[in-house]
Every structure is written in structure tokens, then in C-alpha cells.
Amino acid sequence: MSTGFAAVPSAPSFRLTQARVPLCLVAAGGLAADRDGLALVDLSVEVGLLASILPAGTERLQDGPVLDLDGGIVLPRLVDCHVHLDKGHIWPRRRNPDGSFMGALNSVMADREANWSATDVRARMAFGLRCALAHGTAAVRTHIDSLGKQIGLSWPVLAELRAEWAGRIAIQGSPLFGIQFALDAAHVRDVVAAVKTHGNRLFGCVSYMIPELDAALDVIFRTAIENGFDLDFHVDETNDPAARSLEHIADAAIRHRFTGKILAGHCCSLALQEPQAEARIIAKVREAGIAVVSLPMCNMYLQDRTPGRTPRWRGVTALHELKAAGVPVMIASDNTRDPFYAYGDLDLIEVLREGTRILQLDHAGTDWANAVARTPAAIMGLEGQGVLSPGGPADLILTRARDWTEFFARPQSDRTVLVAGRAIDTTLPDHRELDHLMGGRP
Ligand SMILES: [Zn+2]
């Protein structure tokens, strides 16, 4: 059992003084930020809720237990809007043979056919959730591979886990299948039934350039409108500039006058458009109300990989340009220890650290913490998550880092995580716990 560096009072009500909080993640006025966008505050916790957020030093005379954080950064628990719990941790039994996108696709397909029983999927998904909780994550949206027999196996597991984890991690599921399957009426019917029974009114697929793309997108949008679903797509995860399915999705959203939420993940090839085409597509994305999530660690792993050749680009979408145009932008974990990404642990502090380096989020404003907190909470419809607000939950991540250079220099492995005002065990589950599913490794 470990609860990190902080000796949090065990009383139901206490104060955390001298905390540094990103001003962009605080829903309270009267605070001034330093050059890092951080404000020095005193937080009071009352019976699981964050009662007040006041400038440091304004409540000195109040009685009760106090923990002085000595200027350490405090974040709300974070929100991971794009993960794959069902693929997680299969690496030991099914590696990516060459680190390529096709290698990942084919390896996962073979492993799914051979091994993805409800028991197997459940054990790996639960393992991922335990990692996420220990790292300080409050909510995840996981994609669920939804083809053939897997639909009936994975979706009931998702519903069971969502119920089991209520109060610790909010879980949403979004179906994942190639866009061409949208033209198979029986397939669409099966997925819609699974979403209605076990899902979160959330529908979507993987989009890429096929001749029938617009007709397939019409099916996706009509299905969403008929059923009141929001949409979530994997989009143009490729370095081929001819891949412009993002523009087709935006056109379809406008054509259908879609009023639900739309999240587009990856959009890698947008960064390889000529400037004029990029600007045109971004304007349509903005008009269509599409939000974009970049998956920087997975993109760095898969994109621009050629044997014997040093990669020349980072694989990430035009995130700064999208943000400047007013598109809600965010970053997320994506895959963990599977053929699409060999590493990862559902740690959003790692994602923010690596995202800052890969996407050069530093020197570009001080509100990028939104990308793993407030913005994904909004697209997921999670009121009060990913933000520090008086009257909201005392769901916090406490660190020793006093500014972003200290924060990003180290993995913050000694962080303390509070759920409803109580410090939780941040011990990570041992990978050995999954050995029995990995064919007797090592
Ligand atoms: Zn993904």
C-alpha cells in the first residue's frame, strides 16, 4: 500500500494550503496566475467535496487539520478520452512483428480470433483500469473492437465493469470497426443493439479512403441521428496525404445537420496537407463542431516507420492550428502494451509530459492541461470532471513539482491521488498478474 508523498489528514474535512493549480483548470474567480499559468491557493475539503479555492493565505485563522503542500502542483483527476482497454497488455503473446501499422492491425486480428474470450478481455480491461485509477484518472472512453462474435463477448464485459467501477472511474465505450462494415446492414444492426444494451449512446468507426466513403458515412450519421448517439471516429491514421476522410466526416456532419458531439482521433495526414487544403479542412472541422484528440505516443511509435530509415516526422496532427481555429483539442493515451503501441500504462501525466515534448505544447500558451482534463470531460459529457470547482468532488492529484519544469522533468511516481477527499492506494498492479493469459511466459 502506498499513498504517495503526501500525508493527507484522515479527517473528513481538512485544508491543503500552498497548492499551485493551473488557472485554466479552476472554476473560481479572484485568482492570479504566474508565468506558468499557475495560481497559489488554499483548498478546503469537506466530506468528499472541494469546498473552497482561495488565494493562499486568506484562511489562516481557520481551525482543523492542515497539510502544507509547499507550492506543489495540484491537478483535478484527469480524463482519458481515447483508450483501448480491450486490446491492452496482449504484447507478450502477440508482438507487432515490425512496428508498422499493418503489423499492428494483423497481429491484433489474429490475437482477437484466438484469445479474446470474455474472461480474457475482462481480466486485461480490469488491469488497465487499476493502472488508470492509481495514476489519477477519473474517466476513460475505451474503443471496443466490434466485429462478428466479438460484439457479443466484449460489450457485456464493458457494462459489468462500468457498474463495478462506478464512483472510481467513469467508463464509456465506443464501437470500433472499419468504415466499410457500415455498408453491411446486419453488422450495423448488431452493433447498434450492443450499444443500446451495454453502451453509452456512443457510435463510431475507423474512417479511411474507400470508394464508398460518403455512402458509408451517411449510414453512420443516419444511425446516430435515429438513435440519439454521439460519434467517435479513428481518422486518417496514416502519413498518406491523399487520406482526407476527416474532410468527408465534416462534410457529412454539415450535410446531415448533426447536432450531437463528434470526436475525431488521430487525423495524422492533416499535418501533411498543403497549407491551403489544411486550412480548408480545419475550417470545415470547426464548422461541423468536431473535436480532435491527438494520440502522440502511439503516433510516434507507428508513423513514419520504415526499416533502416530514421523517422523524419512525429506523426501527430496539426493540433496547434486546430486549436487556433477554435476546435476543441485534446490528447489521450490510446493503446497500452499491444501491437499498436508496445508501451504505455494509462498514465495521463505521462501523456501530458510526452505530448508536451512531441507536440511542443510548451511555449504555446499555459492552458494545455485542459487537453487531459476539462476539454475531454466536455466531449464526454462529464459535468464537474477535469476541473477544480467549489462544490465539486475532491478528486485531486497532488505532486511535489512547483512549476512545469519540475513537473515534466520527473514521472511524478510519488504523486498522491485523492478520490472524494481520501488518499487511494497508488500501487500499480504487477504485470505478472496477467502471465496466466500470456501462454505461460516468460
Ligand atoms: Zn485508438
Short mmCIF file of C-alpha atoms and ligand atoms in Angstrom, two decimals:
data_model
loop_
_atom_site.label_atom_id
_atom_site.label_comp_id
_atom_site.label_asym_id
_atom_site.label_seq_id
_atom_site.Cartn_x
_atom_site.Cartn_y
_atom_site.Cartn_z
CA MET A 1 0.00 0.00 0.00
CA SER A 2 1.32 3.41 -0.94
CA THR A 3 -0.48 6.73 -0.91
CA GLY A 4 2.37 8.77 -2.35
CA PHE A 5 4.42 11.55 -0.79
CA ALA A 6 1.64 13.46 0.96
CA ALA A 7 0.42 12.75 4.49
CA VAL A 8 -3.18 13.70 3.80
CA PRO A 9 -5.24 14.18 7.00
CA SER A 10 -7.64 11.29 7.52
CA ALA A 11 -10.33 13.62 8.92
CA PRO A 12 -13.41 14.14 6.70
CA SER A 13 -12.63 17.86 6.50
CA PHE A 14 -9.20 19.45 6.12
CA ARG A 15 -7.27 22.10 4.24
CA LEU A 16 -4.50 21.79 1.65
CA THR A 17 -2.52 25.02 1.78
CA GLN A 18 0.11 26.50 -0.56
CA ALA A 19 -1.05 24.45 -3.56
CA ARG A 20 -0.25 25.53 -7.13
CA VAL A 21 -3.13 24.94 -9.54
CA PRO A 22 -3.36 25.59 -13.30
CA LEU A 23 -5.68 28.57 -13.57
CA CYS A 24 -7.22 27.04 -16.72
CA LEU A 25 -8.49 24.13 -14.59
CA VAL A 26 -10.10 26.24 -11.85
CA ALA A 27 -13.75 27.26 -11.93
CA ALA A 28 -13.38 30.05 -9.38
CA GLY A 29 -12.55 33.73 -9.71
CA GLY A 30 -10.24 36.09 -7.86
CA LEU A 31 -7.03 34.17 -8.56
CA ALA A 32 -3.85 35.43 -10.21
CA ALA A 33 -1.57 33.19 -12.25
CA ASP A 34 2.22 33.22 -12.52
CA ARG A 35 4.07 32.96 -15.84
CA ASP A 36 3.40 29.21 -15.91
CA GLY A 37 -0.35 29.82 -15.64
CA LEU A 38 -0.30 28.52 -12.05
CA ALA A 39 -2.08 30.13 -9.09
CA LEU A 40 -1.06 29.69 -5.45
CA VAL A 41 -4.15 28.68 -3.47
CA ASP A 42 -5.51 27.12 -0.31
CA LEU A 43 -8.04 24.34 -0.89
CA SER A 44 -10.56 23.20 1.70
CA VAL A 45 -12.04 19.72 1.55
CA GLU A 46 -15.31 18.97 3.32
CA VAL A 47 -16.71 15.46 3.41
CA GLY A 48 -15.51 14.42 -0.04
CA LEU A 49 -16.14 17.75 -1.74
CA LEU A 50 -13.89 20.64 -2.63
CA ALA A 51 -15.49 23.37 -0.50
CA SER A 52 -13.37 26.38 -1.44
CA ILE A 53 -10.45 27.52 -3.58
CA LEU A 54 -9.00 30.79 -2.25
CA PRO A 55 -5.77 32.72 -2.76
CA ALA A 56 -3.08 31.23 -0.49
CA GLY A 57 -3.06 32.76 2.97
CA THR A 58 -6.64 34.01 3.12
CA GLU A 59 -7.86 31.39 5.58
CA ARG A 60 -5.02 31.26 8.08
CA LEU A 61 -7.21 31.52 11.18
CA GLN A 62 -9.45 28.56 10.35
CA ASP A 63 -9.17 25.55 12.66
CA GLY A 64 -8.88 21.90 11.65
CA PRO A 65 -6.25 19.63 10.12
CA VAL A 66 -3.95 21.22 7.54
CA LEU A 67 -1.42 19.86 5.04
CA ASP A 68 1.03 22.45 3.69
CA LEU A 69 1.86 21.46 0.10
CA ASP A 70 4.80 23.86 -0.08
CA GLY A 71 3.92 25.12 -3.55
CA GLY A 72 3.35 21.70 -5.15
CA ILE A 73 1.14 21.47 -8.27
CA VAL A 74 -2.35 20.06 -7.70
CA LEU A 75 -4.48 18.84 -10.61
CA PRO A 76 -8.01 17.51 -10.75
CA ARG A 77 -8.20 13.79 -11.51
CA LEU A 78 -7.74 13.56 -15.27
CA VAL A 79 -9.89 12.36 -18.19
CA ASP A 80 -8.66 9.87 -20.83
CA CYS A 81 -10.98 10.16 -23.85
CA HIS A 82 -9.32 7.62 -26.18
CA VAL A 83 -8.03 4.25 -24.95
CA HIS A 84 -8.31 0.57 -25.95
CA LEU A 85 -8.84 -1.40 -22.74
CA ASP A 86 -9.86 -4.50 -24.74
CA LYS A 87 -6.56 -4.64 -26.67
CA GLY A 88 -4.41 -3.81 -23.64
CA HIS A 89 -1.46 -5.93 -22.48
CA ILE A 90 -1.52 -8.63 -25.18
CA TRP A 91 2.06 -7.78 -26.26
CA PRO A 92 3.77 -10.78 -24.58
CA ARG A 93 1.67 -13.23 -26.60
CA ARG A 94 1.26 -11.16 -29.79
CA ARG A 95 4.01 -8.73 -30.69
CA ASN A 96 4.00 -6.35 -33.57
CA PRO A 97 6.43 -8.12 -35.96
CA ASP A 98 7.91 -4.92 -37.45
CA GLY A 99 6.39 -1.96 -35.58
CA SER A 100 4.23 -1.00 -38.58
CA PHE A 101 0.53 -0.08 -38.70
CA MET A 102 -0.32 -3.14 -40.81
CA GLY A 103 1.73 -5.31 -38.46
CA ALA A 104 -0.40 -3.98 -35.59
CA LEU A 105 -3.70 -4.49 -37.40
CA ASN A 106 -2.94 -8.07 -38.43
CA SER A 107 -1.46 -9.05 -35.04
CA VAL A 108 -4.47 -7.77 -33.12
CA MET A 109 -6.87 -9.50 -35.52
CA ALA A 110 -5.08 -12.83 -35.06
CA ASP A 111 -4.97 -12.46 -31.27
CA ARG A 112 -8.64 -11.47 -31.12
CA GLU A 113 -9.70 -14.52 -33.11
CA ALA A 114 -7.58 -16.85 -30.99
CA ASN A 115 -7.83 -15.49 -27.45
CA TRP A 116 -10.44 -12.83 -26.74
CA SER A 117 -12.89 -14.75 -24.55
CA ALA A 118 -14.99 -12.72 -22.09
CA THR A 119 -12.65 -13.88 -19.29
CA ASP A 120 -9.53 -12.79 -21.16
CA VAL A 121 -10.97 -9.40 -22.16
CA ARG A 122 -12.31 -8.75 -18.66
CA ALA A 123 -9.00 -9.51 -16.92
CA ARG A 124 -7.00 -7.22 -19.22
CA MET A 125 -9.57 -4.42 -19.10
CA ALA A 126 -9.71 -4.53 -15.30
CA PHE A 127 -5.90 -4.46 -15.16
CA GLY A 128 -5.88 -1.32 -17.30
CA LEU A 129 -8.50 0.35 -15.12
CA ARG A 130 -6.43 -0.36 -12.00
CA CYS A 131 -3.41 1.30 -13.65
CA ALA A 132 -5.51 4.31 -14.67
CA LEU A 133 -7.00 4.71 -11.19
CA ALA A 134 -3.61 4.52 -9.47
CA HIS A 135 -2.22 7.17 -11.83
CA GLY A 136 -5.10 9.55 -11.06
CA THR A 137 -7.60 9.08 -13.90
CA ALA A 138 -11.28 9.82 -13.23
CA ALA A 139 -12.83 8.77 -16.55
CA VAL A 140 -11.96 6.77 -19.67
CA ARG A 141 -13.55 6.33 -23.07
CA THR A 142 -12.49 2.98 -24.47
CA HIS A 143 -12.97 1.79 -28.01
CA ILE A 144 -14.33 -1.75 -28.26
CA ASP A 145 -13.37 -3.94 -31.25
CA SER A 146 -16.82 -4.71 -32.67
CA LEU A 147 -16.77 -7.36 -35.38
CA GLY A 148 -18.59 -10.70 -35.57
CA LYS A 149 -18.60 -12.82 -32.42
CA GLN A 150 -16.53 -10.24 -30.51
CA ILE A 151 -19.56 -7.93 -30.25
CA GLY A 152 -21.38 -10.42 -28.04
CA LEU A 153 -18.27 -11.11 -25.95
CA SER A 154 -16.83 -7.66 -25.21
CA TRP A 155 -19.86 -5.36 -24.78
CA PRO A 156 -21.42 -7.22 -21.80
CA VAL A 157 -17.98 -7.14 -20.11
CA LEU A 158 -17.82 -3.38 -20.63
CA ALA A 159 -21.24 -2.95 -18.98
CA GLU A 160 -20.23 -5.11 -15.99
CA LEU A 161 -17.00 -3.17 -15.49
CA ARG A 162 -18.78 0.18 -15.79
CA ALA A 163 -21.11 -0.84 -12.93
CA GLU A 164 -18.28 -2.27 -10.81
CA TRP A 165 -16.12 0.82 -11.23
CA ALA A 166 -18.81 3.44 -10.63
CA GLY A 167 -17.53 6.03 -8.17
CA ARG A 168 -13.90 5.28 -9.04
CA ILE A 169 -13.65 5.64 -12.84
CA ALA A 170 -16.46 6.65 -15.20
CA ILE A 171 -16.26 4.34 -18.25
CA GLN A 172 -17.63 4.92 -21.76
CA GLY A 173 -17.44 2.52 -24.71
CA SER A 174 -17.34 3.35 -28.40
CA PRO A 175 -17.58 0.67 -31.13
CA LEU A 176 -14.61 0.13 -33.42
CA PHE A 177 -14.84 -1.38 -36.90
CA GLY A 178 -13.62 -0.46 -40.39
CA ILE A 179 -15.83 2.03 -42.25
CA GLN A 180 -16.69 -0.48 -44.99
CA PHE A 181 -18.69 -2.53 -42.46
CA ALA A 182 -21.13 0.39 -42.20
CA LEU A 183 -22.44 -0.85 -45.57
CA ASP A 184 -23.33 -4.24 -44.02
CA ALA A 185 -26.83 -3.73 -42.60
CA ALA A 186 -26.70 -6.84 -40.39
CA HIS A 187 -23.42 -5.69 -38.86
CA VAL A 188 -24.77 -2.20 -38.13
CA ARG A 189 -27.89 -3.71 -36.58
CA ASP A 190 -25.77 -5.92 -34.26
CA VAL A 191 -23.52 -3.07 -33.14
CA VAL A 192 -26.45 -0.71 -32.55
CA ALA A 193 -28.12 -3.38 -30.41
CA ALA A 194 -24.94 -3.82 -28.35
CA VAL A 195 -24.54 -0.07 -27.89
CA LYS A 196 -28.18 0.33 -26.87
CA THR A 197 -27.98 -2.50 -24.35
CA HIS A 198 -24.47 -2.05 -22.97
CA GLY A 199 -23.05 1.24 -24.28
CA ASN A 200 -23.19 4.96 -23.71
CA ARG A 201 -25.22 6.28 -26.66
CA LEU A 202 -21.92 6.48 -28.49
CA PHE A 203 -21.26 5.17 -32.01
CA GLY A 204 -18.40 5.32 -34.49
CA CYS A 205 -15.85 3.51 -36.61
CA VAL A 206 -12.42 3.78 -38.27
CA SER A 207 -12.53 6.02 -41.34
CA TYR A 208 -10.17 5.93 -44.32
CA MET A 209 -10.43 6.41 -48.04
CA ILE A 210 -12.70 3.81 -49.63
CA PRO A 211 -14.68 4.41 -52.84
CA GLU A 212 -17.99 4.24 -50.94
CA LEU A 213 -16.83 6.53 -48.10
CA ASP A 214 -19.64 9.08 -48.34
CA ALA A 215 -22.35 6.43 -48.56
CA ALA A 216 -20.85 4.64 -45.54
CA LEU A 217 -20.67 7.91 -43.57
CA ASP A 218 -24.31 8.56 -44.45
CA VAL A 219 -25.19 5.26 -42.74
CA ILE A 220 -23.11 6.20 -39.67
CA PHE A 221 -24.70 9.64 -39.35
CA ARG A 222 -28.26 8.41 -40.05
CA THR A 223 -27.81 5.68 -37.44
CA ALA A 224 -26.56 8.22 -34.89
CA ILE A 225 -29.44 10.63 -35.59
CA GLU A 226 -32.10 7.90 -35.42
CA ASN A 227 -30.77 6.63 -32.09
CA GLY A 228 -29.58 9.86 -30.45
CA PHE A 229 -25.94 8.71 -30.44
CA ASP A 230 -22.81 10.88 -30.24
CA LEU A 231 -19.98 9.90 -32.61
CA ASP A 232 -16.33 8.97 -32.21
CA PHE A 233 -14.03 8.17 -35.15
CA HIS A 234 -10.48 6.96 -35.71
CA VAL A 235 -9.48 9.14 -38.67
CA ASP A 236 -6.69 9.02 -41.27
CA GLU A 237 -4.08 7.30 -39.10
CA THR A 238 -1.55 7.42 -41.93
CA ASN A 239 1.20 9.51 -43.49
CA ASP A 240 -0.57 9.40 -46.88
CA PRO A 241 -1.65 12.98 -47.70
CA ALA A 242 -4.32 11.58 -50.01
CA ALA A 243 -6.14 10.38 -46.86
CA ARG A 244 -8.72 13.08 -46.27
CA SER A 245 -11.59 11.22 -44.66
CA LEU A 246 -11.64 13.95 -41.97
CA GLU A 247 -12.97 16.35 -44.60
CA HIS A 248 -15.61 13.80 -45.62
CA ILE A 249 -16.71 13.41 -41.98
CA ALA A 250 -17.02 17.20 -41.64
CA ASP A 251 -19.00 17.36 -44.90
CA ALA A 252 -21.28 14.57 -43.71
CA ALA A 253 -21.88 16.27 -40.34
CA ILE A 254 -22.83 19.50 -42.12
CA ARG A 255 -24.93 17.65 -44.74
CA HIS A 256 -26.89 15.82 -42.02
CA ARG A 257 -27.13 18.90 -39.77
CA PHE A 258 -25.79 16.68 -37.00
CA THR A 259 -26.24 18.22 -33.54
CA GLY A 260 -24.60 15.51 -31.38
CA LYS A 261 -20.98 15.55 -30.28
CA ILE A 262 -18.27 14.30 -32.66
CA LEU A 263 -14.74 13.35 -31.61
CA ALA A 264 -12.11 12.61 -34.29
CA GLY A 265 -8.95 10.78 -33.21
CA HIS A 266 -5.51 10.78 -34.87
CA CYS A 267 -6.10 12.84 -38.08
CA CYS A 268 -2.36 12.32 -38.78
CA SER A 269 -2.46 13.08 -42.51
CA LEU A 270 -3.99 16.52 -41.86
CA ALA A 271 -0.47 17.61 -40.87
CA LEU A 272 0.82 16.60 -44.32
CA GLN A 273 -1.65 18.65 -46.41
CA GLU A 274 -0.63 21.66 -48.46
CA PRO A 275 -1.35 24.81 -46.40
CA GLN A 276 -4.43 25.74 -48.43
CA ALA A 277 -6.00 22.28 -48.10
CA GLU A 278 -5.14 22.16 -44.41
CA ALA A 279 -6.85 25.50 -43.78
CA ARG A 280 -9.93 24.43 -45.77
CA ILE A 281 -10.29 21.16 -43.86
CA ILE A 282 -9.74 22.82 -40.48
CA ALA A 283 -12.41 25.42 -41.27
CA LYS A 284 -14.87 22.61 -42.10
CA VAL A 285 -13.97 20.73 -38.91
CA ARG A 286 -14.69 23.91 -36.95
CA GLU A 287 -17.97 24.50 -38.77
CA ALA A 288 -19.07 20.89 -38.21
CA GLY A 289 -18.38 21.16 -34.46
CA ILE A 290 -15.87 18.32 -34.49
CA ALA A 291 -13.40 18.00 -31.59
CA VAL A 292 -9.98 16.41 -32.20
CA VAL A 293 -7.89 14.14 -29.99
CA SER A 294 -4.22 13.55 -30.78
CA LEU A 295 -2.56 10.33 -29.61
CA PRO A 296 1.07 11.44 -29.60
CA MET A 297 2.78 8.40 -28.08
CA CYS A 298 1.05 5.92 -30.40
CA ASN A 299 1.69 8.17 -33.43
CA MET A 300 5.41 8.43 -32.62
CA TYR A 301 5.54 4.64 -32.40
CA LEU A 302 3.71 3.73 -35.62
CA GLN A 303 4.02 6.68 -38.02
CA ASP A 304 6.93 7.11 -40.43
CA ARG A 305 8.45 3.76 -39.54
CA THR A 306 10.48 2.23 -42.37
CA PRO A 307 13.15 -0.44 -41.80
CA GLY A 308 16.63 1.01 -41.95
CA ARG A 309 15.42 4.60 -42.22
CA THR A 310 15.36 7.17 -39.43
CA PRO A 311 11.84 8.63 -38.98
CA ARG A 312 11.53 12.21 -40.23
CA TRP A 313 8.19 13.34 -38.78
CA ARG A 314 6.45 12.98 -35.45
CA GLY A 315 3.20 11.59 -36.80
CA VAL A 316 0.92 13.96 -34.91
CA THR A 317 -1.92 16.04 -36.35
CA ALA A 318 -1.93 19.83 -36.80
CA LEU A 319 -3.03 20.35 -33.21
CA HIS A 320 -1.85 23.94 -32.78
CA GLU A 321 -3.59 25.03 -35.98
CA LEU A 322 -6.81 23.27 -34.96
CA LYS A 323 -6.70 24.95 -31.53
CA ALA A 324 -6.03 28.36 -33.07
CA ALA A 325 -9.10 27.90 -35.28
CA GLY A 326 -11.27 27.26 -32.23
CA VAL A 327 -11.53 23.47 -32.50
CA PRO A 328 -11.61 21.75 -29.07
CA VAL A 329 -8.33 19.78 -28.93
CA MET A 330 -7.10 17.15 -26.51
CA ILE A 331 -4.57 14.36 -26.10
CA ALA A 332 -5.05 10.84 -24.75
CA SER A 333 -3.34 7.51 -24.08
CA ASP A 334 -4.56 5.28 -26.94
CA ASN A 335 -3.01 1.79 -26.80
CA THR A 336 -1.15 0.10 -23.96
CA ARG A 337 1.28 -2.78 -24.40
CA ASP A 338 -0.35 -4.08 -27.56
CA PRO A 339 0.77 -4.22 -31.21
CA PHE A 340 -0.36 -0.61 -31.83
CA TYR A 341 1.87 0.69 -29.01
CA ALA A 342 4.30 -1.53 -27.16
CA TYR A 343 4.43 0.62 -24.02
CA GLY A 344 2.10 2.89 -22.03
CA ASP A 345 0.29 2.49 -18.73
CA LEU A 346 -2.82 4.72 -18.97
CA ASP A 347 -0.95 7.47 -17.12
CA LEU A 348 -2.21 10.88 -18.28
CA ILE A 349 0.68 12.65 -16.58
CA GLU A 350 2.97 10.66 -18.88
CA VAL A 351 0.73 11.55 -21.83
CA LEU A 352 0.85 15.26 -20.94
CA ARG A 353 4.62 15.10 -20.46
CA GLU A 354 5.26 13.24 -23.73
CA GLY A 355 2.60 15.28 -25.54
CA THR A 356 4.32 18.47 -24.42
CA ARG A 357 7.60 17.24 -25.90
CA ILE A 358 6.25 15.65 -29.11
CA LEU A 359 3.76 18.41 -29.95
CA GLN A 360 5.82 21.26 -28.44
CA LEU A 361 2.95 22.39 -26.25
CA ASP A 362 5.41 24.43 -24.19
CA HIS A 363 5.99 27.97 -25.45
CA ALA A 364 2.42 27.87 -26.80
CA GLY A 365 0.26 29.20 -24.00
CA THR A 366 -0.30 27.95 -20.48
CA ASP A 367 -3.65 26.19 -20.84
CA TRP A 368 -2.60 22.83 -22.31
CA ALA A 369 -3.50 20.97 -19.11
CA ASN A 370 -7.06 21.33 -20.43
CA ALA A 371 -6.15 18.73 -23.06
CA VAL A 372 -6.20 15.90 -20.48
CA ALA A 373 -8.87 17.36 -18.21
CA ARG A 374 -11.55 19.91 -18.97
CA THR A 375 -11.78 19.51 -22.75
CA PRO A 376 -12.14 15.68 -22.80
CA ALA A 377 -14.60 15.91 -19.89
CA ALA A 378 -16.74 18.24 -22.03
CA ILE A 379 -16.72 15.97 -25.11
CA MET A 380 -17.58 13.02 -22.84
CA GLY A 381 -20.44 14.96 -21.24
CA LEU A 382 -18.97 14.60 -17.75
CA GLU A 383 -20.17 17.54 -15.74
CA GLY A 384 -17.80 18.62 -12.96
CA GLN A 385 -14.90 16.33 -14.02
CA GLY A 386 -11.46 17.53 -15.07
CA VAL A 387 -11.88 20.83 -13.24
CA LEU A 388 -11.33 22.18 -9.74
CA SER A 389 -14.59 23.80 -8.69
CA PRO A 390 -16.06 24.75 -5.31
CA GLY A 391 -18.78 22.21 -4.62
CA GLY A 392 -17.23 19.66 -6.99
CA PRO A 393 -15.62 16.38 -5.97
CA ALA A 394 -12.33 16.48 -4.01
CA ASP A 395 -10.75 14.31 -6.72
CA LEU A 396 -7.17 15.50 -6.85
CA ILE A 397 -3.63 14.64 -7.90
CA LEU A 398 -1.02 16.13 -5.54
CA THR A 399 2.61 16.50 -6.65
CA ARG A 400 5.86 17.91 -5.26
CA ALA A 401 6.59 19.79 -8.51
CA ARG A 402 6.33 23.58 -8.09
CA ASP A 403 6.34 24.52 -11.78
CA TRP A 404 6.11 22.80 -15.15
CA THR A 405 9.85 22.21 -15.49
CA GLU A 406 9.88 20.27 -12.22
CA PHE A 407 6.60 18.59 -13.19
CA PHE A 408 7.79 17.34 -16.61
CA ALA A 409 11.37 16.55 -15.55
CA ARG A 410 10.24 13.55 -13.50
CA PRO A 411 7.50 10.92 -13.85
CA GLN A 412 5.79 12.09 -10.60
CA SER A 413 5.76 8.48 -9.41
CA ASP A 414 5.35 9.70 -5.82
CA ARG A 415 2.10 11.52 -6.57
CA THR A 416 -0.80 11.30 -4.13
CA VAL A 417 -4.28 10.69 -5.57
CA LEU A 418 -7.44 11.71 -3.73
CA VAL A 419 -10.85 10.27 -4.60
CA ALA A 420 -13.70 12.02 -2.76
CA GLY A 421 -11.20 13.54 -0.35
CA ARG A 422 -9.41 10.31 0.58
CA ALA A 423 -5.94 9.22 -0.48
CA ILE A 424 -6.15 5.99 -2.51
CA ASP A 425 -3.56 3.23 -2.89
CA THR A 426 -1.35 4.23 -5.83
CA THR A 427 0.47 0.88 -6.02
CA LEU A 428 0.43 -0.26 -9.65
CA PRO A 429 -0.72 -3.79 -10.46
CA ASP A 430 2.13 -6.17 -11.29
CA HIS A 431 2.37 -7.23 -14.96
CA ARG A 432 2.96 -10.78 -13.65
CA GLU A 433 -0.73 -10.91 -12.73
CA LEU A 434 -1.50 -11.37 -16.45
CA ASP A 435 1.12 -14.08 -17.09
CA HIS A 436 -1.54 -16.84 -16.94
CA LEU A 437 -3.19 -15.28 -20.03
CA MET A 438 0.07 -14.99 -21.95
CA GLY A 439 0.72 -18.63 -22.71
CA GLY A 440 2.97 -19.28 -19.74
CA ARG A 441 5.52 -16.51 -20.33
CA PRO A 442 8.35 -15.89 -19.83
ZN ZN B 1 -7.18 4.34 -30.91
#
